[in-house]
PDB file of C-alpha atoms in Angstrom:
ATOM      1  CA  GLN A  26     -15.342  -6.760   9.420  1.00 78.00           C
ATOM      2  CA  VAL A  27     -12.606  -4.222   8.523  1.00 90.00           C
ATOM      3  CA  GLN A  28     -13.001  -0.880   6.714  1.00 94.00           C
ATOM      4  CA  LEU A  29      -9.922   0.608   5.111  1.00 96.00           C
ATOM      5  CA  VAL A  30      -9.685   4.235   4.000  1.00 96.00           C
ATOM      6  CA  GLU A  31      -6.707   5.531   1.939  1.00 97.00           C
ATOM      7  CA  SER A  32      -5.556   9.109   1.872  1.00 97.00           C
ATOM      8  CA  GLY A  33      -2.581  11.139   0.877  1.00 97.00           C
ATOM      9  CA  GLY A  34      -2.637  10.782  -2.925  1.00 98.00           C
ATOM     10  CA  GLY A  35      -2.291  13.630  -5.278  1.00 98.00           C
ATOM     11  CA  LEU A  36      -0.307  15.275  -8.018  1.00 98.00           C
ATOM     12  CA  VAL A  37       3.443  15.469  -7.684  1.00 98.00           C
ATOM     13  CA  GLN A  38       6.411  16.179  -9.929  1.00 98.00           C
ATOM     14  CA  ALA A  39       8.833  13.506 -10.896  1.00 98.00           C
ATOM     15  CA  GLY A  40      11.468  13.131  -8.204  1.00 98.00           C
ATOM     16  CA  GLY A  41       9.069  14.201  -5.518  1.00 98.00           C
ATOM     17  CA  SER A  42       7.587  12.406  -2.573  1.00 98.00           C
ATOM     18  CA  LEU A  43       4.191  11.461  -1.215  1.00 98.00           C
ATOM     19  CA  ARG A  44       3.092   9.545   1.856  1.00 98.00           C
ATOM     20  CA  LEU A  45      -0.046   7.413   1.572  1.00 98.00           C
ATOM     21  CA  SER A  46      -2.005   6.536   4.733  1.00 98.00           C
ATOM     22  CA  CYS A  47      -4.506   3.772   5.174  1.00 97.00           C
ATOM     23  CA  ALA A  48      -6.622   3.944   8.243  1.00 96.00           C
ATOM     24  CA  ALA A  49      -8.345   0.761   9.477  1.00 95.00           C
ATOM     25  CA  SER A  50     -11.328   0.078  11.633  1.00 91.00           C
ATOM     26  CA  GLY A  51     -11.473  -3.101  13.757  1.00 78.00           C
ATOM     27  CA  ARG A  52     -10.143  -4.433  17.023  1.00 79.00           C
ATOM     28  CA  THR A  53      -7.462  -6.730  15.638  1.00 83.00           C
ATOM     29  CA  PHE A  54      -5.480  -4.498  13.272  1.00 89.00           C
ATOM     30  CA  SER A  55      -2.141  -5.701  14.671  1.00 90.00           C
ATOM     31  CA  THR A  56      -2.911  -9.290  13.570  1.00 91.00           C
ATOM     32  CA  TYR A  57      -3.341  -8.414   9.885  1.00 95.00           C
ATOM     33  CA  THR A  58      -0.885  -8.465   7.078  1.00 96.00           C
ATOM     34  CA  MET A  59      -1.260  -5.040   5.355  1.00 97.00           C
ATOM     35  CA  ALA A  60      -0.421  -4.613   1.668  1.00 98.00           C
ATOM     36  CA  TRP A  61      -0.386  -1.950  -1.010  1.00 98.00           C
ATOM     37  CA  PHE A  62      -1.435  -2.564  -4.619  1.00 98.00           C
ATOM     38  CA  ARG A  63      -1.745  -0.184  -7.524  1.00 98.00           C
ATOM     39  CA  GLN A  64      -3.536  -0.104 -10.876  1.00 98.00           C
ATOM     40  CA  ALA A  65      -2.809   2.095 -13.790  1.00 97.00           C
ATOM     41  CA  PRO A  66      -5.351   2.702 -16.537  1.00 92.00           C
ATOM     42  CA  GLY A  67      -5.538  -0.306 -18.869  1.00 94.00           C
ATOM     43  CA  LYS A  68      -3.353  -2.386 -16.669  1.00 96.00           C
ATOM     44  CA  GLU A  69      -3.955  -5.104 -14.146  1.00 97.00           C
ATOM     45  CA  ARG A  70      -3.736  -4.351 -10.469  1.00 97.00           C
ATOM     46  CA  GLU A  71      -0.191  -5.127  -9.240  1.00 98.00           C
ATOM     47  CA  PHE A  72       1.430  -5.796  -5.922  1.00 98.00           C
ATOM     48  CA  VAL A  73       3.543  -2.950  -4.485  1.00 98.00           C
ATOM     49  CA  ALA A  74       4.423  -3.895  -0.877  1.00 98.00           C
ATOM     50  CA  PHE A  75       3.321  -5.656   2.254  1.00 98.00           C
ATOM     51  CA  THR A  76       4.172  -5.809   5.964  1.00 97.00           C
ATOM     52  CA  ASP A  77       3.342  -8.332   8.593  1.00 96.00           C
ATOM     53  CA  GLY A  78       1.396  -7.511  11.708  1.00 95.00           C
ATOM     54  CA  SER A  79       4.522  -6.571  13.631  1.00 93.00           C
ATOM     55  CA  GLY A  80       5.895  -4.391  10.849  1.00 94.00           C
ATOM     56  CA  TYR A  81       9.157  -6.215  10.791  1.00 95.00           C
ATOM     57  CA  ILE A  82       8.621  -8.326   7.715  1.00 97.00           C
ATOM     58  CA  VAL A  83       8.385  -6.312   4.527  1.00 97.00           C
ATOM     59  CA  LYS A  84       8.332  -7.058   0.852  1.00 98.00           C
ATOM     60  CA  TYR A  85       8.449  -4.795  -2.229  1.00 98.00           C
ATOM     61  CA  THR A  86       8.041  -5.273  -5.867  1.00 98.00           C
ATOM     62  CA  ASP A  87      11.318  -4.702  -7.703  1.00 98.00           C
ATOM     63  CA  SER A  88      10.254  -1.480  -9.387  1.00 97.00           C
ATOM     64  CA  VAL A  89       9.754   0.352  -6.101  1.00 98.00           C
ATOM     65  CA  LYS A  90      12.559  -1.211  -3.978  1.00 98.00           C
ATOM     66  CA  GLY A  91      14.846   1.443  -2.544  1.00 98.00           C
ATOM     67  CA  ARG A  92      12.257   4.198  -3.199  1.00 98.00           C
ATOM     68  CA  PHE A  93       9.205   3.150  -1.266  1.00 98.00           C
ATOM     69  CA  THR A  94       8.931   2.261   2.418  1.00 98.00           C
ATOM     70  CA  VAL A  95       5.919   0.482   3.991  1.00 98.00           C
ATOM     71  CA  SER A  96       5.391   0.941   7.748  1.00 97.00           C
ATOM     72  CA  ARG A  97       2.626   0.674  10.289  1.00 96.00           C
ATOM     73  CA  ASP A  98       1.495   2.254  13.515  1.00 94.00           C
ATOM     74  CA  ASN A  99      -0.641  -0.287  15.262  1.00 92.00           C
ATOM     75  CA  ALA A 100      -1.560   2.151  18.028  1.00 92.00           C
ATOM     76  CA  GLU A 101      -3.235   4.304  15.364  1.00 93.00           C
ATOM     77  CA  ASN A 102      -4.532   1.386  13.254  1.00 93.00           C
ATOM     78  CA  THR A 103      -2.709   2.922  10.256  1.00 96.00           C
ATOM     79  CA  VAL A 104      -0.373   1.672   7.598  1.00 97.00           C
ATOM     80  CA  TYR A 105       1.801   3.994   5.489  1.00 98.00           C
ATOM     81  CA  LEU A 106       3.490   3.988   2.113  1.00 98.00           C
ATOM     82  CA  GLN A 107       6.267   6.531   1.917  1.00 98.00           C
ATOM     83  CA  MET A 108       7.099   7.083  -1.812  1.00 98.00           C
ATOM     84  CA  ASN A 109      10.236   8.867  -2.698  1.00 98.00           C
ATOM     85  CA  SER A 110      11.907   9.644  -6.115  1.00 98.00           C
ATOM     86  CA  LEU A 111       8.551   9.256  -7.802  1.00 98.00           C
ATOM     87  CA  ARG A 112       8.451   8.498 -11.532  1.00 98.00           C
ATOM     88  CA  PRO A 113       5.716   8.981 -14.090  1.00 98.00           C
ATOM     89  CA  GLU A 114       5.294   5.220 -14.269  1.00 97.00           C
ATOM     90  CA  ASP A 115       4.253   5.215 -10.618  1.00 98.00           C
ATOM     91  CA  THR A 116       1.010   6.939 -11.609  1.00 98.00           C
ATOM     92  CA  ALA A 117      -1.879   4.729 -10.601  1.00 98.00           C
ATOM     93  CA  VAL A 118      -4.721   4.326  -8.095  1.00 98.00           C
ATOM     94  CA  TYR A 119      -3.169   2.877  -4.950  1.00 98.00           C
ATOM     95  CA  TYR A 120      -5.154   0.479  -2.792  1.00 98.00           C
ATOM     96  CA  CYS A 121      -4.508  -0.826   0.632  1.00 98.00           C
ATOM     97  CA  ALA A 122      -5.549  -4.346   1.614  1.00 97.00           C
ATOM     98  CA  ALA A 123      -5.670  -6.397   4.785  1.00 97.00           C
ATOM     99  CA  GLY A 124      -5.436 -10.160   5.168  1.00 96.00           C
ATOM    100  CA  SER A 125      -4.378 -13.061   7.259  1.00 94.00           C
ATOM    101  CA  ARG A 126      -1.359 -14.204   5.089  1.00 92.00           C
ATOM    102  CA  LEU A 127       1.845 -12.793   3.650  1.00 94.00           C
ATOM    103  CA  THR A 128       1.103 -12.873  -0.046  1.00 96.00           C
ATOM    104  CA  MET A 129       1.867 -10.906  -3.253  1.00 96.00           C
ATOM    105  CA  THR A 130      -1.307 -12.131  -4.871  1.00 97.00           C
ATOM    106  CA  GLN A 131      -4.802 -10.606  -4.842  1.00 95.00           C
ATOM    107  CA  HIS A 132      -5.851 -12.884  -1.937  1.00 96.00           C
ATOM    108  CA  TYR A 133      -6.612 -10.318   0.696  1.00 97.00           C
ATOM    109  CA  ASP A 134      -9.817 -10.122   2.696  1.00 96.00           C
ATOM    110  CA  TYR A 135     -10.421  -6.435   2.769  1.00 96.00           C
ATOM    111  CA  TRP A 136      -9.717  -3.582   0.397  1.00 97.00           C
ATOM    112  CA  GLY A 137      -9.838   0.179   0.495  1.00 97.00           C
ATOM    113  CA  GLN A 138     -11.458   2.440  -2.049  1.00 97.00           C
ATOM    114  CA  GLY A 139      -8.152   3.681  -3.486  1.00 97.00           C
ATOM    115  CA  THR A 140      -6.351   6.971  -3.733  1.00 98.00           C
ATOM    116  CA  GLN A 141      -5.016   8.517  -6.956  1.00 98.00           C
ATOM    117  CA  VAL A 142      -1.373   9.252  -7.366  1.00 98.00           C
ATOM    118  CA  THR A 143      -0.280  11.168 -10.434  1.00 98.00           C
ATOM    119  CA  VAL A 144       3.408  11.846 -11.180  1.00 98.00           C
ATOM    120  CA  SER A 145       4.069  14.494 -13.809  1.00 97.00           C
ATOM    121  CA  SER A 146       7.211  14.666 -15.916  1.00 93.00           C
TER     122      SER A 146
END
């Protein structure tokens, strides 16, 4: 059983930055693939990024590549999403997820409650 709690969302101007955090409970955090998804109003939830348990394997959706960085601190049971050069189209609820596989699909075992990111123009 894993609980995930996102934080760090908020309102930011276009071109600005935010860092999202996802704090996890559980004894085996370092074994989980951790991923970020986002969902804008009226749209399906979409993949943003993942990292494997070590933090060395990372994957990003094309629209955020070069702007976002996913990282993790296993000693703190926390995964991060550093978001730079934010655009209005990045506005969404951002969710973290944990699972046993590297996947860009929805097939993760645990999900956080989401944190709102709003980028103004």
